[in-house]
Structures are given as structure tokens and as C-alpha cells.
Tab-separated table of C-alpha atoms in Angstrom:
chain	number	residue	atom	x	y	z
A	1	MET	CA	-61.344	-10.542	-37.622
A	2	ALA	CA	-62.541	-12.382	-35.011
A	3	ILE	CA	-61.948	-11.705	-32.021
A	4	HIS	CA	-59.606	-14.709	-30.164
A	5	THR	CA	-60.511	-15.041	-26.650
A	6	ASP	CA	-58.474	-18.183	-25.517
A	7	LEU	CA	-57.120	-20.651	-28.855
A	8	THR	CA	-57.554	-23.461	-27.548
A	9	PRO	CA	-55.183	-26.626	-27.866
A	10	SER	CA	-57.831	-28.025	-30.805
A	11	GLU	CA	-58.120	-24.929	-32.733
A	12	SER	CA	-54.398	-24.568	-32.658
A	13	ALA	CA	-54.286	-28.109	-34.441
A	14	ASP	CA	-56.862	-27.986	-36.717
A	15	ARG	CA	-54.302	-24.228	-38.384
A	16	LEU	CA	-51.534	-25.684	-38.476
A	17	ALA	CA	-53.222	-28.473	-39.967
A	18	ILE	CA	-54.641	-25.898	-42.772
A	19	ARG	CA	-51.488	-24.229	-43.099
A	20	GLU	CA	-49.416	-27.075	-44.279
A	21	LEU	CA	-53.094	-28.375	-46.015
A	22	PHE	CA	-51.330	-25.110	-47.928
A	23	ASP	CA	-48.161	-25.733	-47.486
A	24	ALA	CA	-48.503	-29.398	-49.384
A	25	TYR	CA	-49.977	-27.570	-51.815
A	26	ALA	CA	-46.829	-25.823	-53.308
A	27	HIS	CA	-45.050	-28.355	-52.429
A	28	CYS	CA	-45.888	-31.217	-54.035
A	29	ALA	CA	-46.295	-29.129	-56.863
A	30	ASP	CA	-42.720	-27.581	-57.163
A	31	ARG	CA	-41.589	-31.359	-56.141
A	32	ARG	CA	-43.719	-32.689	-58.920
A	33	ASP	CA	-45.495	-34.785	-56.805
A	34	ALA	CA	-49.207	-35.082	-58.900
A	35	GLU	CA	-49.778	-37.317	-56.567
A	36	GLY	CA	-49.234	-35.578	-53.847
A	37	GLN	CA	-51.019	-32.689	-54.322
A	38	LYS	CA	-54.340	-35.020	-55.739
A	39	ALA	CA	-54.661	-36.246	-52.596
A	40	LEU	CA	-54.881	-32.638	-51.260
A	41	PHE	CA	-58.935	-32.517	-52.526
A	42	THR	CA	-62.499	-33.992	-51.548
A	43	THR	CA	-63.375	-36.573	-53.969
A	44	ASP	CA	-65.424	-34.664	-55.021
A	45	THR	CA	-63.429	-31.299	-54.803
A	46	ARG	CA	-64.835	-28.010	-57.593
A	47	PHE	CA	-61.370	-26.102	-58.708
A	48	ALA	CA	-62.525	-22.976	-60.172
A	49	VAL	CA	-60.177	-20.511	-62.840
A	50	TYR	CA	-60.120	-17.003	-62.524
A	51	MET	CA	-58.002	-15.749	-65.427
A	52	ASP	CA	-59.388	-12.011	-65.115
A	53	GLY	CA	-59.469	-11.252	-61.417
A	54	ASP	CA	-62.622	-11.959	-59.398
A	55	ARG	CA	-65.154	-10.160	-61.199
A	56	ALA	CA	-66.188	-11.885	-63.941
A	57	GLU	CA	-66.870	-15.306	-64.607
A	58	PRO	CA	-64.294	-18.369	-64.173
A	59	THR	CA	-62.470	-19.025	-66.664
A	60	TYR	CA	-62.639	-22.627	-66.121
A	61	VAL	CA	-64.438	-25.249	-63.583
A	62	LEU	CA	-62.775	-28.676	-62.843
A	63	GLU	CA	-65.089	-30.589	-61.098
A	64	GLY	CA	-63.489	-33.872	-59.159
A	65	ARG	CA	-60.626	-34.204	-58.059
A	66	GLU	CA	-59.307	-36.145	-61.426
A	67	ALA	CA	-60.120	-33.955	-63.322
A	68	LEU	CA	-57.217	-32.469	-62.042
A	69	THR	CA	-54.312	-34.581	-63.403
A	70	PRO	CA	-54.098	-32.303	-66.060
A	71	VAL	CA	-53.476	-29.684	-64.175
A	72	PHE	CA	-50.998	-30.676	-61.849
A	73	ASP	CA	-48.714	-32.965	-64.891
A	74	ASP	CA	-49.496	-29.546	-67.379
A	75	LEU	CA	-45.924	-28.496	-64.355
A	76	ASN	CA	-43.796	-31.191	-65.716
A	77	ARG	CA	-42.707	-28.902	-68.554
A	78	TYR	CA	-41.458	-25.836	-66.435
A	79	ASP	CA	-37.433	-26.717	-65.575
A	80	ALA	CA	-38.474	-25.487	-61.731
A	81	THR	CA	-41.210	-23.633	-60.398
A	82	THR	CA	-41.520	-21.999	-57.024
A	83	HIS	CA	-44.747	-21.594	-55.652
A	84	PHE	CA	-44.209	-19.329	-53.011
A	85	ASN	CA	-46.436	-18.884	-49.952
A	86	GLY	CA	-47.563	-15.260	-47.858
A	87	GLN	CA	-49.738	-14.646	-45.701
A	88	SER	CA	-53.230	-17.255	-45.208
A	89	THR	CA	-56.331	-16.280	-43.072
A	90	VAL	CA	-58.971	-19.283	-42.327
A	91	THR	CA	-61.560	-18.873	-40.172
A	92	ILE	CA	-62.829	-22.368	-39.067
A	93	ASP	CA	-66.109	-23.194	-38.375
A	94	GLY	CA	-66.187	-26.836	-36.722
A	95	ASP	CA	-65.470	-29.043	-39.616
A	96	ARG	CA	-65.497	-26.933	-42.444
A	97	ALA	CA	-63.720	-23.378	-43.093
A	98	THR	CA	-62.812	-20.518	-45.463
A	99	GLY	CA	-59.637	-19.144	-46.090
A	100	GLU	CA	-58.556	-16.386	-48.336
A	101	SER	CA	-54.116	-17.211	-49.124
A	102	TYR	CA	-51.709	-15.705	-51.306
A	103	THR	CA	-49.167	-17.248	-53.926
A	104	ILE	CA	-46.203	-16.018	-56.526
A	105	ALA	CA	-46.103	-18.817	-58.302
A	106	HIS	CA	-43.013	-18.674	-60.279
A	107	HIS	CA	-42.398	-21.140	-63.423
A	108	VAL	CA	-39.251	-21.060	-65.308
A	109	PHE	CA	-38.606	-22.213	-68.681
A	110	SER	CA	-36.818	-22.394	-71.763
A	111	GLU	CA	-38.223	-21.126	-75.305
A	112	GLU	CA	-35.822	-20.520	-78.321
A	113	GLY	CA	-32.291	-20.758	-76.274
A	114	SER	CA	-33.754	-18.612	-74.117
A	115	ARG	CA	-34.139	-18.821	-70.117
A	116	LYS	CA	-37.246	-17.350	-69.184
A	117	ILE	CA	-39.843	-16.479	-65.906
A	118	MET	CA	-43.947	-16.556	-66.158
A	119	VAL	CA	-45.252	-14.617	-62.944
A	120	ALA	CA	-47.897	-15.530	-61.340
A	121	SER	CA	-49.916	-13.325	-58.930
A	122	LEU	CA	-52.560	-15.828	-57.512
A	123	ARG	CA	-55.188	-15.697	-54.106
A	124	TYR	CA	-56.729	-18.749	-53.228
A	125	LEU	CA	-61.253	-18.119	-51.597
A	126	ASP	CA	-60.763	-21.860	-50.018
A	127	THR	CA	-63.374	-24.119	-48.403
A	128	PHE	CA	-61.442	-26.783	-46.313
A	129	THR	CA	-63.669	-29.945	-44.824
A	130	LYS	CA	-62.358	-32.116	-42.298
A	131	LEU	CA	-63.116	-36.013	-42.502
A	132	ASP	CA	-61.620	-38.835	-40.232
A	133	GLU	CA	-59.455	-35.879	-38.523
A	134	ARG	CA	-57.378	-34.975	-42.053
A	135	TRP	CA	-58.737	-31.898	-44.137
A	136	TYR	CA	-59.371	-31.721	-47.379
A	137	PHE	CA	-59.923	-28.977	-49.746
A	138	ALA	CA	-63.223	-28.947	-50.743
A	139	GLU	CA	-63.230	-25.908	-53.593
A	140	ARG	CA	-60.478	-23.696	-54.550
A	141	LYS	CA	-60.981	-20.762	-56.545
A	142	LEU	CA	-57.795	-19.766	-58.398
A	143	ILE	CA	-57.689	-16.493	-58.449
A	144	LEU	CA	-54.823	-14.336	-61.098
A	145	ASP	CA	-54.168	-10.813	-60.091
A	146	TRP	CA	-51.278	-10.367	-62.403
A	147	SER	CA	-48.196	-11.983	-64.134
A	148	GLU	CA	-45.698	-11.272	-65.781
A	149	THR	CA	-43.383	-12.855	-67.811
A	150	ARG	CA	-39.587	-12.040	-68.421
A	151	SER	CA	-36.320	-13.119	-69.030
A	152	LEU	CA	-33.848	-14.794	-66.909
A	153	THR	CA	-30.387	-13.684	-68.719
A	154	ALA	CA	-28.252	-11.034	-66.732
A	155	PRO	CA	-28.702	-7.178	-68.351
A	156	SER	CA	-25.729	-5.802	-69.753
A	157	ALA	CA	-23.402	-3.844	-67.464
A	158	ALA	CA	-23.886	-1.102	-68.960
B	1	MET	CA	-49.251	-34.218	-43.423
B	2	ALA	CA	-49.393	-35.259	-39.716
B	3	ILE	CA	-52.555	-35.036	-38.248
B	4	HIS	CA	-52.597	-32.939	-35.324
B	5	THR	CA	-55.589	-33.763	-32.971
B	6	ASP	CA	-54.064	-31.205	-30.043
B	7	LEU	CA	-51.492	-29.155	-30.487
B	8	THR	CA	-50.351	-28.931	-26.784
B	9	PRO	CA	-49.366	-25.177	-24.856
B	10	SER	CA	-45.210	-27.673	-25.120
B	11	GLU	CA	-45.380	-27.792	-28.988
B	12	SER	CA	-46.388	-24.544	-30.168
B	13	ALA	CA	-44.155	-22.828	-28.082
B	14	ASP	CA	-41.571	-25.059	-29.888
B	15	ARG	CA	-43.015	-24.582	-33.332
B	16	LEU	CA	-43.171	-20.886	-32.777
B	17	ALA	CA	-39.397	-20.616	-31.079
B	18	ILE	CA	-38.437	-22.918	-34.628
B	19	ARG	CA	-39.923	-19.598	-36.851
B	20	GLU	CA	-38.459	-17.527	-35.061
B	21	LEU	CA	-35.338	-19.011	-35.894
B	22	PHE	CA	-36.092	-19.309	-39.448
B	23	ASP	CA	-37.482	-15.307	-38.994
B	24	ALA	CA	-34.299	-14.460	-37.394
B	25	TYR	CA	-31.796	-15.844	-39.845
B	26	ALA	CA	-33.946	-13.527	-42.349
B	27	HIS	CA	-33.847	-10.145	-39.909
B	28	CYS	CA	-29.783	-10.830	-38.754
B	29	ALA	CA	-29.027	-11.743	-43.305
B	30	ASP	CA	-30.983	-7.990	-43.545
B	31	ARG	CA	-29.137	-6.132	-41.079
B	32	ARG	CA	-26.087	-7.320	-40.758
B	33	ASP	CA	-25.586	-9.196	-37.688
B	34	ALA	CA	-22.983	-11.648	-38.545
B	35	GLU	CA	-22.574	-12.710	-34.727
B	36	GLY	CA	-26.453	-12.828	-34.385
B	37	GLN	CA	-26.686	-14.769	-37.115
B	38	LYS	CA	-23.931	-16.808	-36.632
B	39	ALA	CA	-25.743	-17.875	-32.592
B	40	LEU	CA	-28.994	-18.770	-34.031
B	41	PHE	CA	-26.441	-22.479	-35.436
B	42	THR	CA	-24.745	-25.089	-33.221
B	43	THR	CA	-20.470	-24.979	-32.808
B	44	ASP	CA	-20.357	-27.800	-34.376
B	45	THR	CA	-23.062	-26.811	-37.888
B	46	ARG	CA	-23.042	-28.147	-40.829
B	47	PHE	CA	-24.321	-25.758	-44.273
B	48	ALA	CA	-24.276	-27.352	-48.017
B	49	VAL	CA	-25.060	-24.551	-50.430
B	50	TYR	CA	-26.359	-26.423	-53.678
B	51	MET	CA	-26.096	-24.188	-55.953
B	52	ASP	CA	-27.937	-26.913	-59.033
B	53	GLY	CA	-30.734	-26.905	-57.025
B	54	ASP	CA	-31.819	-30.421	-55.323
B	55	ARG	CA	-30.828	-32.654	-57.555
B	56	ALA	CA	-26.487	-32.860	-57.281
B	57	GLU	CA	-23.788	-33.218	-54.573
B	58	PRO	CA	-23.390	-30.430	-52.814
B	59	THR	CA	-21.718	-26.978	-54.103
B	60	TYR	CA	-19.799	-26.613	-51.386
B	61	VAL	CA	-20.417	-27.219	-47.288
B	62	LEU	CA	-19.224	-25.394	-44.625
B	63	GLU	CA	-18.026	-27.204	-41.608
B	64	GLY	CA	-19.240	-25.093	-37.855
B	65	ARG	CA	-20.589	-21.957	-37.161
B	66	GLU	CA	-16.826	-20.378	-37.830
B	67	ALA	CA	-16.848	-21.032	-41.215
B	68	LEU	CA	-20.237	-19.027	-41.696
B	69	THR	CA	-18.622	-16.140	-40.836
B	70	PRO	CA	-17.304	-15.077	-44.185
B	71	VAL	CA	-19.949	-16.096	-45.359
B	72	PHE	CA	-22.561	-13.667	-43.613
B	73	ASP	CA	-19.981	-10.622	-43.780
B	74	ASP	CA	-20.218	-11.293	-47.586
B	75	LEU	CA	-23.710	-9.832	-47.268
B	76	ASN	CA	-21.590	-6.409	-46.803
B	77	ARG	CA	-21.506	-5.636	-49.659
B	78	TYR	CA	-24.160	-5.180	-51.423
B	79	ASP	CA	-26.593	-1.938	-50.768
B	80	ALA	CA	-29.572	-3.636	-49.353
B	81	THR	CA	-30.911	-6.986	-48.709
B	82	THR	CA	-34.213	-8.840	-48.486
B	83	HIS	CA	-34.363	-12.440	-46.895
B	84	PHE	CA	-38.294	-12.697	-47.576
B	85	ASN	CA	-39.897	-15.568	-45.712
B	86	GLY	CA	-42.577	-17.431	-47.030
B	87	GLN	CA	-43.992	-21.050	-46.543
B	88	SER	CA	-41.523	-23.259	-43.018
B	89	THR	CA	-43.561	-26.864	-42.769
B	90	VAL	CA	-41.268	-28.515	-39.347
B	91	THR	CA	-41.729	-31.566	-37.779
B	92	ILE	CA	-41.017	-32.240	-34.558
B	93	ASP	CA	-39.093	-35.171	-32.101
B	94	GLY	CA	-38.733	-34.272	-29.021
B	95	ASP	CA	-35.372	-32.183	-29.037
B	96	ARG	CA	-35.265	-32.357	-32.384
B	97	ALA	CA	-36.996	-31.890	-35.268
B	98	THR	CA	-36.775	-30.930	-39.182
B	99	GLY	CA	-38.021	-28.320	-41.602
B	100	GLU	CA	-38.456	-27.270	-45.067
B	101	SER	CA	-38.394	-23.137	-45.280
B	102	TYR	CA	-38.773	-20.716	-48.866
B	103	THR	CA	-36.904	-17.508	-49.056
B	104	ILE	CA	-36.240	-15.864	-51.564
B	105	ALA	CA	-33.868	-13.591	-51.331
B	106	HIS	CA	-32.695	-10.163	-52.911
B	107	HIS	CA	-29.798	-8.134	-52.508
B	108	VAL	CA	-29.460	-4.771	-54.269
B	109	PHE	CA	-25.880	-3.429	-55.735
B	110	SER	CA	-24.219	-0.973	-58.214
B	111	GLU	CA	-22.084	-1.430	-60.524
B	112	GLU	CA	-21.152	0.412	-63.761
B	113	GLY	CA	-23.057	3.908	-61.999
B	114	SER	CA	-26.124	1.087	-62.528
B	115	ARG	CA	-28.564	-0.158	-59.380
B	116	LYS	CA	-29.179	-3.398	-60.570
B	117	ILE	CA	-30.995	-6.554	-58.444
B	118	MET	CA	-29.744	-10.023	-57.470
B	119	VAL	CA	-33.244	-12.236	-56.775
B	120	ALA	CA	-31.936	-15.606	-55.187
B	121	SER	CA	-35.143	-18.463	-55.105
B	122	LEU	CA	-34.176	-20.788	-52.130
B	123	ARG	CA	-35.252	-23.313	-49.864
B	124	TYR	CA	-33.823	-24.596	-46.950
B	125	LEU	CA	-34.174	-28.476	-45.985
B	126	ASP	CA	-32.866	-27.197	-42.503
B	127	THR	CA	-33.152	-30.011	-39.264
B	128	PHE	CA	-33.125	-28.533	-36.156
B	129	THR	CA	-31.753	-28.858	-32.067
B	130	LYS	CA	-33.454	-27.748	-28.741
B	131	LEU	CA	-30.540	-27.345	-26.547
B	132	ASP	CA	-31.012	-25.864	-23.090
B	133	GLU	CA	-34.312	-24.710	-23.672
B	134	ARG	CA	-33.435	-23.109	-27.341
B	135	TRP	CA	-33.487	-24.003	-30.713
B	136	TYR	CA	-30.533	-23.906	-33.265
B	137	PHE	CA	-29.590	-24.640	-36.757
B	138	ALA	CA	-27.725	-27.897	-36.583
B	139	GLU	CA	-27.765	-28.536	-40.335
B	140	ARG	CA	-29.031	-25.393	-42.981
B	141	LYS	CA	-28.729	-27.060	-46.802
B	142	LEU	CA	-29.281	-24.431	-49.021
B	143	ILE	CA	-30.791	-25.628	-52.546
B	144	LEU	CA	-31.078	-22.217	-55.029
B	145	ASP	CA	-33.932	-23.167	-58.220
B	146	TRP	CA	-32.806	-20.095	-59.856
B	147	SER	CA	-32.213	-16.661	-59.809
B	148	GLU	CA	-32.106	-13.345	-62.147
B	149	THR	CA	-30.302	-10.310	-62.032
B	150	ARG	CA	-32.197	-6.824	-63.390
B	151	SER	CA	-31.679	-3.516	-63.490
B	152	LEU	CA	-32.939	-1.711	-61.072
B	153	THR	CA	-33.379	1.500	-63.661
B	154	ALA	CA	-37.503	2.568	-64.751
B	155	PRO	CA	-38.463	1.383	-68.594
B	156	SER	CA	-38.700	4.135	-70.086
B	157	ALA	CA	-42.618	5.218	-70.734
B	158	ALA	CA	-43.479	4.129	-73.749
C	1	MET	CA	-35.604	-14.252	-30.199
C	2	ALA	CA	-37.230	-15.262	-26.326
C	3	ILE	CA	-37.518	-19.025	-25.077
C	4	HIS	CA	-40.842	-20.406	-24.900
C	5	THR	CA	-41.279	-23.068	-22.675
C	6	ASP	CA	-44.518	-22.805	-23.627
C	7	LEU	CA	-47.671	-21.061	-24.601
C	8	THR	CA	-50.518	-20.425	-23.458
C	9	PRO	CA	-54.199	-20.324	-25.236
C	10	SER	CA	-54.166	-17.054	-23.992
C	11	GLU	CA	-50.730	-16.232	-25.638
C	12	SER	CA	-51.839	-17.928	-28.547
C	13	ALA	CA	-54.526	-16.134	-29.612
C	14	ASP	CA	-53.338	-12.507	-29.151
C	15	ARG	CA	-50.592	-14.024	-32.062
C	16	LEU	CA	-53.197	-15.284	-34.490
C	17	ALA	CA	-55.116	-12.003	-33.328
C	18	ILE	CA	-52.419	-9.706	-34.083
C	19	ARG	CA	-51.567	-11.969	-37.464
C	20	GLU	CA	-54.194	-11.880	-38.469
C	21	LEU	CA	-54.347	-7.836	-37.980
C	22	PHE	CA	-51.119	-8.014	-40.547
C	23	ASP	CA	-53.035	-9.954	-42.961
C	24	ALA	CA	-56.053	-7.585	-43.038
C	25	TYR	CA	-53.796	-4.190	-43.575
C	26	ALA	CA	-53.110	-5.915	-46.848
C	27	HIS	CA	-56.151	-8.122	-47.445
C	28	CYS	CA	-57.989	-4.353	-47.339
C	29	ALA	CA	-55.151	-2.149	-48.788
C	30	ASP	CA	-55.744	-4.632	-51.945
C	31	ARG	CA	-59.606	-5.377	-51.839
C	32	ARG	CA	-60.125	-1.384	-51.066
C	33	ASP	CA	-61.196	-1.521	-48.222
C	34	ALA	CA	-60.106	2.603	-46.969
C	35	GLU	CA	-63.148	1.823	-43.920
C	36	GLY	CA	-61.642	-1.057	-42.949
C	37	GLN	CA	-58.475	-0.050	-43.432
C	38	LYS	CA	-58.325	2.404	-40.805
C	39	ALA	CA	-59.961	0.517	-38.462
C	40	LEU	CA	-56.997	-1.147	-37.853
C	41	PHE	CA	-55.827	1.295	-36.500
C	42	THR	CA	-56.444	3.080	-33.023
C	43	THR	CA	-58.019	6.558	-33.194
C	44	ASP	CA	-54.441	7.890	-32.485
C	45	THR	CA	-52.457	6.535	-34.056
C	46	ARG	CA	-49.122	8.223	-35.912
C	47	PHE	CA	-47.704	5.953	-38.714
C	48	ALA	CA	-44.611	7.102	-40.432
C	49	VAL	CA	-43.022	6.577	-44.139
C	50	TYR	CA	-39.451	6.220	-44.390
C	51	MET	CA	-37.991	6.538	-48.007
C	52	ASP	CA	-35.198	5.464	-47.130
C	53	GLY	CA	-34.658	3.002	-45.805
C	54	ASP	CA	-34.391	3.454	-41.602
C	55	ARG	CA	-31.118	5.559	-41.388
C	56	ALA	CA	-32.890	8.762	-41.421
C	57	GLU	CA	-35.317	10.447	-40.909
C	58	PRO	CA	-39.164	9.825	-41.769
C	59	THR	CA	-40.451	10.854	-44.817
C	60	TYR	CA	-43.428	12.004	-43.131
C	61	VAL	CA	-45.706	10.872	-40.539
C	62	LEU	CA	-49.474	11.353	-40.085
C	63	GLU	CA	-51.097	11.975	-36.892
C	64	GLY	CA	-54.668	9.851	-36.272
C	65	ARG	CA	-56.297	7.675	-38.020
C	66	GLU	CA	-57.977	10.503	-39.930
C	67	ALA	CA	-54.826	10.870	-41.723
C	68	LEU	CA	-54.606	7.551	-43.523
C	69	THR	CA	-57.910	8.316	-45.272
C	70	PRO	CA	-55.276	9.822	-48.191
C	71	VAL	CA	-53.200	7.028	-48.876
C	72	PHE	CA	-55.831	4.537	-48.730
C	73	ASP	CA	-57.717	7.095	-51.238
C	74	ASP	CA	-53.847	6.301	-52.955
C	75	LEU	CA	-54.392	3.239	-53.559
C	76	ASN	CA	-57.257	3.273	-56.177
C	77	ARG	CA	-55.062	4.566	-59.350
C	78	TYR	CA	-53.532	1.292	-59.080
C	79	ASP	CA	-54.963	-1.688	-61.712
C	80	ALA	CA	-54.605	-4.176	-59.220
C	81	THR	CA	-52.176	-4.272	-56.207
C	82	THR	CA	-50.885	-7.178	-53.852
C	83	HIS	CA	-49.609	-6.623	-50.919
C	84	PHE	CA	-47.574	-10.128	-50.054
C	85	ASN	CA	-46.974	-10.680	-46.703
C	86	GLY	CA	-44.067	-12.422	-45.228
C	87	GLN	CA	-42.264	-13.473	-42.171
C	88	SER	CA	-43.926	-11.095	-38.839
C	89	THR	CA	-42.119	-10.903	-35.159
C	90	VAL	CA	-43.837	-9.969	-32.723
C	91	THR	CA	-43.032	-9.372	-29.039
C	92	ILE	CA	-46.130	-9.834	-26.615
C	93	ASP	CA	-46.051	-7.572	-23.269
C	94	GLY	CA	-49.653	-7.441	-21.922
C	95	ASP	CA	-51.661	-5.672	-24.402
C	96	ARG	CA	-48.625	-3.875	-26.039
C	97	ALA	CA	-46.770	-4.944	-28.384
C	98	THR	CA	-43.728	-4.939	-30.933
C	99	GLY	CA	-43.351	-6.077	-34.639
C	100	GLU	CA	-41.004	-6.281	-37.127
C	101	SER	CA	-42.797	-7.052	-40.691
C	102	TYR	CA	-42.364	-7.827	-44.289
C	103	THR	CA	-44.335	-6.992	-47.302
C	104	ILE	CA	-43.965	-7.107	-50.781
C	105	ALA	CA	-46.711	-4.611	-52.413
C	106	HIS	CA	-46.267	-4.952	-56.167
C	107	HIS	CA	-48.824	-2.193	-57.689
C	108	VAL	CA	-49.752	-3.161	-61.063
C	109	PHE	CA	-50.112	0.220	-63.306
C	110	SER	CA	-51.175	1.795	-66.946
C	111	GLU	CA	-49.219	3.801	-68.639
C	112	GLU	CA	-48.584	5.328	-71.518
C	113	GLY	CA	-50.704	2.515	-73.126
C	114	SER	CA	-48.219	0.199	-71.836
C	115	ARG	CA	-48.525	-2.519	-68.617
C	116	LYS	CA	-46.586	-1.663	-65.699
C	117	ILE	CA	-45.609	-2.711	-62.199
C	118	MET	CA	-44.442	-1.019	-59.665
C	119	VAL	CA	-42.954	-3.147	-56.697
C	120	ALA	CA	-42.347	-1.498	-53.044
C	121	SER	CA	-40.301	-4.065	-50.643
C	122	LEU	CA	-42.082	-2.752	-47.198
C	123	ARG	CA	-40.815	-3.648	-43.256
C	124	TYR	CA	-43.149	-2.977	-40.706
C	125	LEU	CA	-41.790	-1.414	-36.882
C	126	ASP	CA	-45.207	-1.750	-35.628
C	127	THR	CA	-46.222	-1.053	-32.187
C	128	PHE	CA	-49.912	-3.047	-31.008
C	129	THR	CA	-52.065	-2.325	-28.541
C	130	LYS	CA	-54.954	-4.202	-27.434
C	131	LEU	CA	-58.142	-2.417	-26.569
C	132	ASP	CA	-61.287	-3.873	-25.069
C	133	GLU	CA	-60.152	-7.122	-26.153
C	134	ARG	CA	-58.763	-6.520	-29.919
C	135	TRP	CA	-55.585	-5.923	-30.948
C	136	TYR	CA	-54.904	-2.152	-33.280
C	137	PHE	CA	-52.310	-0.366	-35.168
C	138	ALA	CA	-50.860	2.390	-32.395
C	139	GLU	CA	-48.556	2.817	-34.198
C	140	ARG	CA	-46.566	2.302	-38.050
C	141	LYS	CA	-42.742	2.930	-39.204
C	142	LEU	CA	-43.098	2.174	-42.649
C	143	ILE	CA	-39.822	1.423	-43.967
C	144	LEU	CA	-38.902	1.206	-47.464
C	145	ASP	CA	-35.908	-0.907	-48.750
C	146	TRP	CA	-36.137	-0.531	-52.489
C	147	SER	CA	-38.113	-0.445	-55.202
C	148	GLU	CA	-38.705	-1.425	-58.781
C	149	THR	CA	-40.887	-0.616	-61.123
C	150	ARG	CA	-40.739	-3.170	-64.754
C	151	SER	CA	-43.074	-2.604	-68.056
C	152	LEU	CA	-45.619	-5.936	-67.624
C	153	THR	CA	-44.454	-5.935	-71.675
C	154	ALA	CA	-43.431	-9.726	-72.102
C	155	PRO	CA	-39.686	-10.268	-73.840
C	156	SER	CA	-39.638	-10.805	-77.247
C	157	ALA	CA	-39.525	-14.746	-77.361
C	158	ALA	CA	-35.199	-14.220	-79.028
């Protein structure tokens, strides 16, 4: 934690914009706005996915904004998603920033006549960059800490 | 996302007040302070509930602050509730504002000797208004994206 | 809710620092940085745990920062934890502040060959103090509203 003796109107604006960037990712994902979601990234962005926590090498890496298309399109197979955002801790250094942000992503789907939910507990380690007054994801490391698939069928009364 | 070049002390205060309004709704719900919860709304508020996502017509609409009384009183049948708030994205235009806010509402109850939890994944599409230096909910659209009822009984060891 | 007519750069800095304190607690817990976690507390801190909601006497009370060591070390028995932070409502009065903050703490563990998760729905009632420009937890009341243990095994397809 840094000591913040004063938070200038300029830094406050940067912090708000970066938080809105984090939340816009969730909004675009949940509303299936793949183009809007891609526009949050720099054209030469790097998106690295760690499916087994952050101790190992990335499971896969996507290079460049266009490489994100199949990832975001894949959300269309769910009946509903909820990218629920928690804390986001950001350190700003001029036109660059880094942060750790928590998301629990809920994915509702149907399988063999049964309704289910897959829950993914994610942390994003991000690098942000400011270009022409606007903040973008320059790099995202997505870390899956744990996941769970449950039936959405109500338990019996007993 | 808007570009924020500077965040004035006045807008910062508005943003804090609107976030506190969103969180006060959860606090009052969870502490069963129905009068406090009602006081967060304008007297002529409109509260529309969408039980099947946001694609259809509202399931029902409540007109006016007093119409909220049975909704908030209904929380008393639960042993405990947790209105857990995530992201809240707000756009301010003078004394009006609009926003999208995420809540996962947890409701613990007992049924036939068994302890259960009903989880509701909610998005609120709100219109806020500022009256005499204070922000209120002028309109809430509550959208239920999905829900789940689970047993709170621990699984067997095997 | 207080009326905020203006949010000064100084109060904005205090609010950011207190939010970062809340989030640092989660980060240190999840990364198993017990020393970092302890350093967020005043040396004479008081940590009271209420395992049955906030209606009763505390289940136990820890006095002083060093008494927290076994609590934080206890996290090491989990394969992974996610302290997911929601809303945090804070009132500042000079170098003191109080707040209510929501956390859903997820604890993944293995038992008899099966992977499980224990979820604890927590509210923290905190008193913060500012010493030498830095904010600390002077007192934490941890209230467990409900908890749940689930199997992390996927349900069968049927």
C-alpha cells in the first residue's frame, strides 16, 4: 500500500477510468458485446491464461486484440453469465498502471435437460496503458484459482 | 466509458454518495431496517422487477415509496440475508444519474428441518436524482439473471 | 449516509488508503503473507470473532497484533483461498474511521480424497486509525453470518 497524502483530481480521474475499464469488461462479457469488449484492449495486447493458479507457466497466451475474438464468442454458448467484480487494487505510474482484480465468473448452461452453473474464481493481474486520454488493457494475466460446476436444480425438501 | 480528464471534488462527492446509496440499500435490507431502506427512494419512485432477465416485460412494477413496504417486510422470513454488492457503473448528468450495479443476494432459511440458501444474481439498472443535496433512487429496474437454491447441510465426508 | 458536498483531495486519499487496507488484508490472506497481513494492524489491535452473527457475545477475542499469528497461519491448511471483497462503507473523523465491509471468504481443501470448498459470509465492523500518515486496523469485529461447505466435484450429467 502506498501512502496517499492527497489524491489529485487528475489521479482520481485515472482511478475511476481504470475501474470503469475493469467493469466494462464484465458488462461487455455479460451482454455479449464482443466488439465492445475487444475495444478495451490495445491492438498489440497480450492475454495470458493460467488455468492452474499462478505457480505454473500460462496454459495459453493470446497475442493481439484480434486473437481475443474466439474467447469472447465462446460466451455465446451460455444461457447467462455474471462476471461479478470484487476488489481491484491499482498502482498508477504516469501513463502506465498495474493492478490485481478479483472476479467470480458465473456461467449458466443447459446439459442433457438439466440446468447447471460453472463458477470460476479469477484474479486478473493487469497492466494498463493510457493512450489519447483513454485507458486500455495492455496485458491481462487471468489466473483461475478454483472452479466449480453445480446443478441449478433445487434440492429436495427433505 | 466516458473520458475523465479531471474528477472534481464535487463529482467525487456525488460518486461517493451514489455508491453509499447502493450500499445502504444492502445494509438496510440485511439489518431489516425497512424504514431506512424506504427512505433511500423518492416518494414517487418506480420499482420494476424483471424475474426472467431483461428481455421481457417487467414481472411487476411498484409505484411510489410506500408500495415498497411489503417487499422489504418480506425479508423477515429469512434467518439471514447477505446482499453482496459488486461493481456499480454510474454516469452523472447534473442532478440526475444512471447506473448498472451488480448484487448477489443470499437468503438463508429453514424448511422442514433443513437449512437452505437461495441465491439471486441481480443487476440493478437505476436512475438516481439529487434533491436538497441528497441522492435518491428515482427508479430501480431489478433484473434477476439466475437464481439457485441449495442445501446448507455439509456434504458427507466421502 | 452523510451528505458529501465536496470530497477534498485529502479525504479522497484517506478513503483510498482505507479501501486499500481492506483489500490488502484479502491479498495477504490469499497469498499467505502472514507478516504482511499482521502489519496492517496496530500493535495493540483488538480482533473479535462472532461465529453466530452479531447478536451474541464474541466467540473469542484476540488482543494485540502478535495474537493474530496462529489465525493467519491457519490459512496454510487450505489448497487455495479467495477472500472476495464487496462493499465497504466508511465514515472518517480525522485520524479515526469506522466502517462496515462485506467479504465472502472461500476456502478450498481436500478431505478423504475429495475436493471441497468452505464458504464463509463475513461482515467486518472495523475501527481504523491513522498513524504517521498510514491507516491501520485498530479493531476488527468479524461477524460470520452464515457458512457452507460444498463438494467441488462436478455433478453427474443427468
